[in-house]
Amino acid sequence: MKRSRVIIAFIALALVLFPLVVKSDYYQHLVILALMWVVIGGSWNLLAGYTGQVSFGHAVFFGTGAYTAGILANKLGISAWWGMAFGGITAALVGLFIGWVCFRLRGPYFALATIAAGEIFRLIATTWESLTEGMVGIMILQTFRSKLPYYYLALLLAAASMFVFDLVMKSKWGFYFISIREDQDAAESLGINTTLYKNVSLLISSFFTGMAGAFYMNYMAFIDPHVVFSLHYISIMAILVGIIGGVATIWGPALGAFIMIGVQETFRSSIFGLAPRWVSQSHALVFGLLVMFVILYMANGVVGDWPKIKRLFLRRP
Amino acid sequence: MTVFLQSLASGILIGGIYALIGIGMTLIMGVMGIINLAHGQLMMVGMYITYVLFAFLKIDPYISLLVSMPALFLVGVVIQRFLLNPLMKIEAILPENQVLMTVGIGMVLTEIARFIFSSDYKSTTTAFSSQVFFLGTISLNAPMVIAFVIAVALTLILFWFLLKTDLGRSIRATAQDKEAATLMGVNSGRITIITYALGAALVAAAGTVLLPIFYLFPDIGGPFTLKAFVITILGGLGSTVGAIFGGVTLGIAESLGATYFGMQYREMVGFVIFLLVLIFLPGGLKRLTKI
C-alpha cells in the first residue's frame, strides 16, 4: 500500500517536471497526446472494462466534443475554450441518446450500434456544411504558442479523469457496474436497475471523452470529420489503449496510452528514421497486428497479465 | 413514375447482391454468435483476386468465381482455425474478444492490400460492361443483371445445401443449439470452421460479381462490413431468410434514397434504417414472420 503511493507520487512528480527538463516541442507534443489518450482510454475502460459494454464508437463522443468547441468558436465567435465546458455535456447528451436506443437490447447490439453511430456522425459532419464546414474542417487560432499551458491542462485533465474513475469504482456504483458485467440477470435479480447504471457508466464515459475532444480542438486548432470521427484512429485506438494496458484496471489504460503513442510514433517516424521510408506507411498494419497479438496472448493487458509477464522474464535468469 | 420504377429496379438488383453478403454474415452470427467485422474486408480480398486474374491473365471476372470462392474459403478456414477458435479457450474479462479479433483481421487485410496494390482505384471491364437491357421503359445494365442472377443462383444452392445435406443440417443444428448439437455427435469446432469459410466464400462471390460495377480500392471493405451488419440486424440476427429480405430492403432503400434525397445520403439511409429497426423492431424482420 505504502509502496504504491510512493510510486504514484514519483510518477506525478516526473510528469509535472517533464516539460521543464525536456524542452523539445516534439517530445512535449507526444506526451500531451499520450495524456489525452489517458483520458479517452480510461473513459472507454469505465464503460467496456468495468461495465462490460464494449463500445466500438468512442469517436462519436470525441468528435462531438471537438465539434462543439469548434462550432462555438466558428459560428458563435466565442473562445473555443468554452468547448471545454460544453464539449463534455454535449457528448454526454449524445451518449444518453445512444444508451436510450441500445441498452434496451442485449449482447452485441451495443457494440454494433456504436459503430453505426460513429459512421452516422461522420456522415453528418461531412454533409451538414453550413454548420460544420464539411470536409474543409474547422480551423481556429491557437491561444498559446508555448506547449506548456496545453501540457499542464492535459495533465490536469488526465489526473482528474483517473481520480474520478477511481472514485466511481470504489463507490457503490462501481460495484453495480462490475456486477452488470459479470452477470446481468443476477444483478437484475438483486434489484439493481441495470439499464440505469449502464447509462450512468456511459454518461461518465462520454463526458470525459467529449472533454478530451474539446481539448484536442483547442490544442491542434484544426479538425475535420475524417480525423475526429475516425473509426480506426479514434474508436479502435481507444479499444487498443484499453486492452493493451489492461481492461478493468485503473492504471491499465494510462499505461496503454503511453505504449500506444510510443508504438504509433515509432512506426510513423520509420523507427526514428533508421528504417526505410515504407515503414512509416505500415503503422496501420502494425495496429492491426497488435490487436491480434494482444487478444491472443495478452487478453488482460500489461497490467492484468503482469504476473504472467514477470514469470516469463524471470524464468530465464 | 418511370424514375421510381427505375430506382426500384436497380435497388432490387443491388439488393440481391447485398443479400449474398448478408447471408454469409448471418450464418457466422448464427453459428458462432459473433459479428464478423472483417466481412467487407474479406470481400475486398476476393475482389483483388478477381482483379489480379483479370489484369494479368485476362480471365473474365465471372469465370474467376471458380478461383476467388475456393481461395477465400481457405482464408476463412485459416482465420477460424488459428485466430478465432483459440480465443474460446482464453480467459478474458471482455466478452467481445472474438469481435475485436475480426476488427484486427480486417485492418490487417486492408493494409496488406494497400501495401501490395497502393490506394489507387482499379476497375475491370467485361464484354458486357456497357450493354443495357430494356424492360419497358426501365433500363437495366448488363453487369448488374448478371451479378443479380449469379447471386440468386448461389443463394439457392446455399439453401439446398443447408436444407438437404448432412453438413448443412449440422450447421443449422449448431446454430439452433450448440450444446444439443454437440451431444448429438456434431463436431462443433469443425462446423465453426466450415461456417466461417462458407461465409467468406459467399462474400468473395459477391465481391467478384460486384467488381465490374464498382471501383476497387483497399478501403472498400469497411462500408460493406457496415452494410452487412445493417442487413443482419434488419433481417434478424442469425436468420438466413431474413438476410435476403434485409439485403433487398437495404438495396431498395438506398436506391430510392439516392434518387429522392441526393447521392450523399445514400450511405446514411442504411444507418437510419438500422436505428429505426433497433428502436421499433428489435429482432428484425424475423420477428414478423416467426420463421
mmCIF file with all atom_site columns, C-alpha atoms in Angstrom, chain A residues 62-226:
data_model
loop_
_atom_site.group_PDB
_atom_site.id
_atom_site.type_symbol
_atom_site.label_atom_id
_atom_site.label_alt_id
_atom_site.label_comp_id
_atom_site.label_asym_id
_atom_site.label_entity_id
_atom_site.label_seq_id
_atom_site.pdbx_PDB_ins_code
_atom_site.Cartn_x
_atom_site.Cartn_y
_atom_site.Cartn_z
_atom_site.occupancy
_atom_site.B_iso_or_equiv
_atom_site.pdbx_formal_charge
_atom_site.auth_seq_id
_atom_site.auth_comp_id
_atom_site.auth_asym_id
_atom_site.auth_atom_id
_atom_site.pdbx_PDB_model_num
ATOM 1   C CA . PHE A 1 62  ? -14.601 12.571  -29.053 1.00 0.00 ? 62  PHE A CA 1
ATOM 2   C CA . GLY A 1 63  ? -15.794 14.136  -32.292 1.00 0.00 ? 63  GLY A CA 1
ATOM 3   C CA . THR A 1 64  ? -18.877 15.651  -30.664 1.00 0.00 ? 64  THR A CA 1
ATOM 4   C CA . GLY A 1 65  ? -16.700 17.320  -28.041 1.00 0.00 ? 65  GLY A CA 1
ATOM 5   C CA . ALA A 1 66  ? -14.252 18.566  -30.645 1.00 0.00 ? 66  ALA A CA 1
ATOM 6   C CA . TYR A 1 67  ? -17.010 19.881  -32.918 1.00 0.00 ? 67  TYR A CA 1
ATOM 7   C CA . THR A 1 68  ? -18.772 21.565  -30.005 1.00 0.00 ? 68  THR A CA 1
ATOM 8   C CA . ALA A 1 69  ? -15.620 23.567  -29.298 1.00 0.00 ? 69  ALA A CA 1
ATOM 9   C CA . GLY A 1 70  ? -15.020 24.193  -32.988 1.00 0.00 ? 70  GLY A CA 1
ATOM 10  C CA . ILE A 1 71  ? -18.572 25.327  -33.749 1.00 0.00 ? 71  ILE A CA 1
ATOM 11  C CA . LEU A 1 72  ? -18.651 27.601  -30.690 1.00 0.00 ? 72  LEU A CA 1
ATOM 12  C CA . ALA A 1 73  ? -15.551 29.350  -31.975 1.00 0.00 ? 73  ALA A CA 1
ATOM 13  C CA . ASN A 1 74  ? -16.508 29.278  -35.633 1.00 0.00 ? 74  ASN A CA 1
ATOM 14  C CA . LYS A 1 75  ? -20.208 30.144  -35.557 1.00 0.00 ? 75  LYS A CA 1
ATOM 15  C CA . LEU A 1 76  ? -20.769 31.963  -32.280 1.00 0.00 ? 76  LEU A CA 1
ATOM 16  C CA . GLY A 1 77  ? -17.404 33.680  -32.244 1.00 0.00 ? 77  GLY A CA 1
ATOM 17  C CA . ILE A 1 78  ? -16.655 32.900  -28.627 1.00 0.00 ? 78  ILE A CA 1
ATOM 18  C CA . SER A 1 79  ? -13.463 31.269  -27.446 1.00 0.00 ? 79  SER A CA 1
ATOM 19  C CA . ALA A 1 80  ? -13.052 27.597  -28.210 1.00 0.00 ? 80  ALA A CA 1
ATOM 20  C CA . TRP A 1 81  ? -12.111 27.150  -24.562 1.00 0.00 ? 81  TRP A CA 1
ATOM 21  C CA . TRP A 1 82  ? -15.836 27.301  -23.774 1.00 0.00 ? 82  TRP A CA 1
ATOM 22  C CA . GLY A 1 83  ? -15.857 23.948  -25.510 1.00 0.00 ? 83  GLY A CA 1
ATOM 23  C CA . MET A 1 84  ? -14.053 22.517  -22.508 1.00 0.00 ? 84  MET A CA 1
ATOM 24  C CA . ALA A 1 85  ? -17.164 23.382  -20.515 1.00 0.00 ? 85  ALA A CA 1
ATOM 25  C CA . PHE A 1 86  ? -19.780 22.385  -23.101 1.00 0.00 ? 86  PHE A CA 1
ATOM 26  C CA . GLY A 1 87  ? -17.995 19.656  -25.075 1.00 0.00 ? 87  GLY A CA 1
ATOM 27  C CA . GLY A 1 88  ? -18.350 17.117  -22.310 1.00 0.00 ? 88  GLY A CA 1
ATOM 28  C CA . ILE A 1 89  ? -22.008 17.984  -21.821 1.00 0.00 ? 89  ILE A CA 1
ATOM 29  C CA . THR A 1 90  ? -22.996 17.655  -25.489 1.00 0.00 ? 90  THR A CA 1
ATOM 30  C CA . ALA A 1 91  ? -21.046 14.394  -25.740 1.00 0.00 ? 91  ALA A CA 1
ATOM 31  C CA . ALA A 1 92  ? -22.880 13.109  -22.649 1.00 0.00 ? 92  ALA A CA 1
ATOM 32  C CA . LEU A 1 93  ? -26.234 14.042  -24.239 1.00 0.00 ? 93  LEU A CA 1
ATOM 33  C CA . VAL A 1 94  ? -25.279 12.119  -27.354 1.00 0.00 ? 94  VAL A CA 1
ATOM 34  C CA . GLY A 1 95  ? -24.251 9.249   -25.089 1.00 0.00 ? 95  GLY A CA 1
ATOM 35  C CA . LEU A 1 96  ? -27.653 9.325   -23.398 1.00 0.00 ? 96  LEU A CA 1
ATOM 36  C CA . PHE A 1 97  ? -29.414 9.086   -26.752 1.00 0.00 ? 97  PHE A CA 1
ATOM 37  C CA . ILE A 1 98  ? -27.281 6.137   -27.843 1.00 0.00 ? 98  ILE A CA 1
ATOM 38  C CA . GLY A 1 99  ? -27.849 4.474   -24.488 1.00 0.00 ? 99  GLY A CA 1
ATOM 39  C CA . TRP A 1 100 ? -31.575 5.035   -24.776 1.00 0.00 ? 100 TRP A CA 1
ATOM 40  C CA . VAL A 1 101 ? -31.596 3.304   -28.153 1.00 0.00 ? 101 VAL A CA 1
ATOM 41  C CA . CYS A 1 102 ? -29.213 0.450   -27.424 1.00 0.00 ? 102 CYS A CA 1
ATOM 42  C CA . PHE A 1 103 ? -29.426 -0.527  -23.801 1.00 0.00 ? 103 PHE A CA 1
ATOM 43  C CA . ARG A 1 104 ? -32.897 -1.950  -24.194 1.00 0.00 ? 104 ARG A CA 1
ATOM 44  C CA . LEU A 1 105 ? -31.222 -4.723  -26.153 1.00 0.00 ? 105 LEU A CA 1
ATOM 45  C CA . ARG A 1 106 ? -28.542 -7.098  -25.019 1.00 0.00 ? 106 ARG A CA 1
ATOM 46  C CA . GLY A 1 107 ? -25.389 -8.629  -26.308 1.00 0.00 ? 107 GLY A CA 1
ATOM 47  C CA . PRO A 1 108 ? -23.588 -7.364  -29.342 1.00 0.00 ? 108 PRO A CA 1
ATOM 48  C CA . TYR A 1 109 ? -26.216 -4.739  -30.234 1.00 0.00 ? 109 TYR A CA 1
ATOM 49  C CA . PHE A 1 110 ? -24.453 -2.041  -28.257 1.00 0.00 ? 110 PHE A CA 1
ATOM 50  C CA . ALA A 1 111 ? -21.109 -2.707  -29.939 1.00 0.00 ? 111 ALA A CA 1
ATOM 51  C CA . LEU A 1 112 ? -22.818 -2.630  -33.328 1.00 0.00 ? 112 LEU A CA 1
ATOM 52  C CA . ALA A 1 113 ? -24.889 0.436   -32.669 1.00 0.00 ? 113 ALA A CA 1
ATOM 53  C CA . THR A 1 114 ? -21.828 2.376   -31.563 1.00 0.00 ? 114 THR A CA 1
ATOM 54  C CA . ILE A 1 115 ? -20.089 1.637   -34.858 1.00 0.00 ? 115 ILE A CA 1
ATOM 55  C CA . ALA A 1 116 ? -23.178 2.722   -36.745 1.00 0.00 ? 116 ALA A CA 1
ATOM 56  C CA . ALA A 1 117 ? -23.415 5.878   -34.618 1.00 0.00 ? 117 ALA A CA 1
ATOM 57  C CA . GLY A 1 118 ? -19.799 6.682   -35.417 1.00 0.00 ? 118 GLY A CA 1
ATOM 58  C CA . GLU A 1 119 ? -20.470 6.404   -39.136 1.00 0.00 ? 119 GLU A CA 1
ATOM 59  C CA . ILE A 1 120 ? -23.700 8.416   -38.905 1.00 0.00 ? 120 ILE A CA 1
ATOM 60  C CA . PHE A 1 121 ? -21.922 11.237  -37.083 1.00 0.00 ? 121 PHE A CA 1
ATOM 61  C CA . ARG A 1 122 ? -19.065 11.219  -39.558 1.00 0.00 ? 122 ARG A CA 1
ATOM 62  C CA . LEU A 1 123 ? -21.527 11.436  -42.442 1.00 0.00 ? 123 LEU A CA 1
ATOM 63  C CA . ILE A 1 124 ? -23.485 14.233  -40.733 1.00 0.00 ? 124 ILE A CA 1
ATOM 64  C CA . ALA A 1 125 ? -20.303 16.191  -40.071 1.00 0.00 ? 125 ALA A CA 1
ATOM 65  C CA . THR A 1 126 ? -19.354 15.723  -43.708 1.00 0.00 ? 126 THR A CA 1
ATOM 66  C CA . THR A 1 127 ? -22.689 16.692  -45.259 1.00 0.00 ? 127 THR A CA 1
ATOM 67  C CA . TRP A 1 128 ? -24.015 19.435  -42.941 1.00 0.00 ? 128 TRP A CA 1
ATOM 68  C CA . GLU A 1 129 ? -21.675 22.024  -44.381 1.00 0.00 ? 129 GLU A CA 1
ATOM 69  C CA . SER A 1 130 ? -23.490 25.106  -43.078 1.00 0.00 ? 130 SER A CA 1
ATOM 70  C CA . LEU A 1 131 ? -22.738 24.029  -39.522 1.00 0.00 ? 131 LEU A CA 1
ATOM 71  C CA . THR A 1 132 ? -19.542 22.004  -39.678 1.00 0.00 ? 132 THR A CA 1
ATOM 72  C CA . GLU A 1 133 ? -17.854 23.304  -42.855 1.00 0.00 ? 133 GLU A CA 1
ATOM 73  C CA . GLY A 1 134 ? -17.929 19.700  -44.121 1.00 0.00 ? 134 GLY A CA 1
ATOM 74  C CA . MET A 1 135 ? -14.737 18.198  -45.437 1.00 0.00 ? 135 MET A CA 1
ATOM 75  C CA . VAL A 1 136 ? -12.959 21.547  -45.226 1.00 0.00 ? 136 VAL A CA 1
ATOM 76  C CA . GLY A 1 137 ? -12.877 21.210  -41.468 1.00 0.00 ? 137 GLY A CA 1
ATOM 77  C CA . ILE A 1 138 ? -12.731 23.871  -38.790 1.00 0.00 ? 138 ILE A CA 1
ATOM 78  C CA . MET A 1 139 ? -9.604  25.869  -38.144 1.00 0.00 ? 139 MET A CA 1
ATOM 79  C CA . ILE A 1 140 ? -9.052  28.243  -35.252 1.00 0.00 ? 140 ILE A CA 1
ATOM 80  C CA . LEU A 1 141 ? -6.073  30.155  -33.894 1.00 0.00 ? 141 LEU A CA 1
ATOM 81  C CA . GLN A 1 142 ? -4.112  28.555  -31.116 1.00 0.00 ? 142 GLN A CA 1
ATOM 82  C CA . THR A 1 143 ? -4.283  30.596  -27.913 1.00 0.00 ? 143 THR A CA 1
ATOM 83  C CA . PHE A 1 144 ? -0.761  29.857  -26.729 1.00 0.00 ? 144 PHE A CA 1
ATOM 84  C CA . ARG A 1 145 ? 2.408   29.465  -28.728 1.00 0.00 ? 145 ARG A CA 1
ATOM 85  C CA . SER A 1 146 ? 4.197   27.588  -25.996 1.00 0.00 ? 146 SER A CA 1
ATOM 86  C CA . LYS A 1 147 ? 3.237   23.992  -25.334 1.00 0.00 ? 147 LYS A CA 1
ATOM 87  C CA . LEU A 1 148 ? 3.429   24.390  -21.552 1.00 0.00 ? 148 LEU A CA 1
ATOM 88  C CA . PRO A 1 149 ? -0.181  25.537  -20.879 1.00 0.00 ? 149 PRO A CA 1
ATOM 89  C CA . TYR A 1 150 ? -1.526  22.692  -23.024 1.00 0.00 ? 150 TYR A CA 1
ATOM 90  C CA . TYR A 1 151 ? 0.740   20.235  -21.311 1.00 0.00 ? 151 TYR A CA 1
ATOM 91  C CA . TYR A 1 152 ? -0.407  21.121  -17.827 1.00 0.00 ? 152 TYR A CA 1
ATOM 92  C CA . LEU A 1 153 ? -4.043  21.270  -18.893 1.00 0.00 ? 153 LEU A CA 1
ATOM 93  C CA . ALA A 1 154 ? -3.776  17.780  -20.386 1.00 0.00 ? 154 ALA A CA 1
ATOM 94  C CA . LEU A 1 155 ? -2.036  16.562  -17.243 1.00 0.00 ? 155 LEU A CA 1
ATOM 95  C CA . LEU A 1 156 ? -4.770  18.069  -15.092 1.00 0.00 ? 156 LEU A CA 1
ATOM 96  C CA . LEU A 1 157 ? -7.489  16.517  -17.260 1.00 0.00 ? 157 LEU A CA 1
ATOM 97  C CA . ALA A 1 158 ? -5.810  13.105  -17.172 1.00 0.00 ? 158 ALA A CA 1
ATOM 98  C CA . ALA A 1 159 ? -5.312  13.240  -13.400 1.00 0.00 ? 159 ALA A CA 1
ATOM 99  C CA . ALA A 1 160 ? -8.878  14.449  -12.830 1.00 0.00 ? 160 ALA A CA 1
ATOM 100 C CA . SER A 1 161 ? -10.333 11.702  -15.021 1.00 0.00 ? 161 SER A CA 1
ATOM 101 C CA . MET A 1 162 ? -8.328  8.981   -13.296 1.00 0.00 ? 162 MET A CA 1
ATOM 102 C CA . PHE A 1 163 ? -9.294  10.381  -9.912  1.00 0.00 ? 163 PHE A CA 1
ATOM 103 C CA . VAL A 1 164 ? -12.984 10.326  -10.866 1.00 0.00 ? 164 VAL A CA 1
ATOM 104 C CA . PHE A 1 165 ? -12.814 6.816   -12.341 1.00 0.00 ? 165 PHE A CA 1
ATOM 105 C CA . ASP A 1 166 ? -11.077 5.561   -9.222  1.00 0.00 ? 166 ASP A CA 1
ATOM 106 C CA . LEU A 1 167 ? -13.649 7.274   -7.024  1.00 0.00 ? 167 LEU A CA 1
ATOM 107 C CA . VAL A 1 168 ? -16.560 5.865   -9.028  1.00 0.00 ? 168 VAL A CA 1
ATOM 108 C CA . MET A 1 169 ? -15.150 2.370   -8.974  1.00 0.00 ? 169 MET A CA 1
ATOM 109 C CA . LYS A 1 170 ? -14.660 2.484   -5.221  1.00 0.00 ? 170 LYS A CA 1
ATOM 110 C CA . SER A 1 171 ? -18.222 3.673   -4.698  1.00 0.00 ? 171 SER A CA 1
ATOM 111 C CA . LYS A 1 172 ? -21.431 1.660   -4.776  1.00 0.00 ? 172 LYS A CA 1
ATOM 112 C CA . TRP A 1 173 ? -21.799 2.479   -8.485  1.00 0.00 ? 173 TRP A CA 1
ATOM 113 C CA . GLY A 1 174 ? -18.540 0.721   -9.227  1.00 0.00 ? 174 GLY A CA 1
ATOM 114 C CA . PHE A 1 175 ? -19.816 -2.500  -7.709  1.00 0.00 ? 175 PHE A CA 1
ATOM 115 C CA . TYR A 1 176 ? -23.042 -2.168  -9.683  1.00 0.00 ? 176 TYR A CA 1
ATOM 116 C CA . PHE A 1 177 ? -21.017 -1.751  -12.885 1.00 0.00 ? 177 PHE A CA 1
ATOM 117 C CA . ILE A 1 178 ? -18.951 -4.867  -12.233 1.00 0.00 ? 178 ILE A CA 1
ATOM 118 C CA . SER A 1 179 ? -21.998 -6.905  -11.300 1.00 0.00 ? 179 SER A CA 1
ATOM 119 C CA . ILE A 1 180 ? -23.609 -5.942  -14.614 1.00 0.00 ? 180 ILE A CA 1
ATOM 120 C CA . ARG A 1 181 ? -20.512 -7.102  -16.474 1.00 0.00 ? 181 ARG A CA 1
ATOM 121 C CA . GLU A 1 182 ? -20.285 -10.385 -14.605 1.00 0.00 ? 182 GLU A CA 1
ATOM 122 C CA . ASP A 1 183 ? -23.920 -11.436 -14.729 1.00 0.00 ? 183 ASP A CA 1
ATOM 123 C CA . GLN A 1 184 ? -26.670 -9.122  -15.802 1.00 0.00 ? 184 GLN A CA 1
ATOM 124 C CA . ASP A 1 185 ? -29.517 -11.424 -14.732 1.00 0.00 ? 185 ASP A CA 1
ATOM 125 C CA . ALA A 1 186 ? -28.071 -11.912 -11.274 1.00 0.00 ? 186 ALA A CA 1
ATOM 126 C CA . ALA A 1 187 ? -27.572 -8.154  -10.922 1.00 0.00 ? 187 ALA A CA 1
ATOM 127 C CA . GLU A 1 188 ? -31.135 -7.542  -12.019 1.00 0.00 ? 188 GLU A CA 1
ATOM 128 C CA . SER A 1 189 ? -32.488 -10.108 -9.580  1.00 0.00 ? 189 SER A CA 1
ATOM 129 C CA . LEU A 1 190 ? -30.644 -8.375  -6.732  1.00 0.00 ? 190 LEU A CA 1
ATOM 130 C CA . GLY A 1 191 ? -32.629 -5.261  -7.515  1.00 0.00 ? 191 GLY A CA 1
ATOM 131 C CA . ILE A 1 192 ? -30.024 -3.339  -9.478  1.00 0.00 ? 192 ILE A CA 1
ATOM 132 C CA . ASN A 1 193 ? -31.569 -1.222  -12.217 1.00 0.00 ? 193 ASN A CA 1
ATOM 133 C CA . THR A 1 194 ? -29.108 -2.435  -14.851 1.00 0.00 ? 194 THR A CA 1
ATOM 134 C CA . THR A 1 195 ? -30.318 -0.143  -17.626 1.00 0.00 ? 195 THR A CA 1
ATOM 135 C CA . LEU A 1 196 ? -29.962 2.890   -15.374 1.00 0.00 ? 196 LEU A CA 1
ATOM 136 C CA . TYR A 1 197 ? -26.423 2.021   -14.294 1.00 0.00 ? 197 TYR A CA 1
ATOM 137 C CA . LYS A 1 198 ? -25.310 1.169   -17.802 1.00 0.00 ? 198 LYS A CA 1
ATOM 138 C CA . ASN A 1 199 ? -26.470 4.648   -18.752 1.00 0.00 ? 199 ASN A CA 1
ATOM 139 C CA . VAL A 1 200 ? -24.653 6.168   -15.765 1.00 0.00 ? 200 VAL A CA 1
ATOM 140 C CA . SER A 1 201 ? -21.459 4.459   -16.867 1.00 0.00 ? 201 SER A CA 1
ATOM 141 C CA . LEU A 1 202 ? -21.968 5.613   -20.448 1.00 0.00 ? 202 LEU A CA 1
ATOM 142 C CA . LEU A 1 203 ? -22.685 9.148   -19.268 1.00 0.00 ? 203 LEU A CA 1
ATOM 143 C CA . ILE A 1 204 ? -19.446 9.469   -17.302 1.00 0.00 ? 204 ILE A CA 1
ATOM 144 C CA . SER A 1 205 ? -17.501 7.808   -20.094 1.00 0.00 ? 205 SER A CA 1
ATOM 145 C CA . SER A 1 206 ? -18.866 10.013  -22.855 1.00 0.00 ? 206 SER A CA 1
ATOM 146 C CA . PHE A 1 207 ? -18.473 13.169  -20.749 1.00 0.00 ? 207 PHE A CA 1
ATOM 147 C CA . PHE A 1 208 ? -14.721 12.710  -20.311 1.00 0.00 ? 208 PHE A CA 1
ATOM 148 C CA . THR A 1 209 ? -14.223 11.630  -23.910 1.00 0.00 ? 209 THR A CA 1
ATOM 149 C CA . GLY A 1 210 ? -16.033 14.802  -25.016 1.00 0.00 ? 210 GLY A CA 1
ATOM 150 C CA . MET A 1 211 ? -13.749 16.889  -22.788 1.00 0.00 ? 211 MET A CA 1
ATOM 151 C CA . ALA A 1 212 ? -10.754 15.232  -24.422 1.00 0.00 ? 212 ALA A CA 1
ATOM 152 C CA . GLY A 1 213 ? -12.245 16.080  -27.819 1.00 0.00 ? 213 GLY A CA 1
ATOM 153 C CA . ALA A 1 214 ? -12.688 19.721  -26.870 1.00 0.00 ? 214 ALA A CA 1
ATOM 154 C CA . PHE A 1 215 ? -9.112  19.776  -25.635 1.00 0.00 ? 215 PHE A CA 1
ATOM 155 C CA . TYR A 1 216 ? -7.983  18.318  -28.957 1.00 0.00 ? 216 TYR A CA 1
ATOM 156 C CA . MET A 1 217 ? -9.753  21.125  -30.839 1.00 0.00 ? 217 MET A CA 1
ATOM 157 C CA . ASN A 1 218 ? -8.045  23.773  -28.721 1.00 0.00 ? 218 ASN A CA 1
ATOM 158 C CA . TYR A 1 219 ? -4.660  22.139  -28.920 1.00 0.00 ? 219 TYR A CA 1
ATOM 159 C CA . MET A 1 220 ? -4.491  21.079  -32.564 1.00 0.00 ? 220 MET A CA 1
ATOM 160 C CA . ALA A 1 221 ? -6.564  24.081  -33.728 1.00 0.00 ? 221 ALA A CA 1
ATOM 161 C CA . PHE A 1 222 ? -7.818  22.070  -36.705 1.00 0.00 ? 222 PHE A CA 1
ATOM 162 C CA . ILE A 1 223 ? -10.396 19.302  -37.054 1.00 0.00 ? 223 ILE A CA 1
ATOM 163 C CA . ASP A 1 224 ? -12.159 17.601  -39.923 1.00 0.00 ? 224 ASP A CA 1
ATOM 164 C CA . PRO A 1 225 ? -14.674 14.734  -39.936 1.00 0.00 ? 225 PRO A CA 1
ATOM 165 C CA . HIS A 1 226 ? -12.163 12.137  -41.053 1.00 0.00 ? 226 HIS A CA 1
#
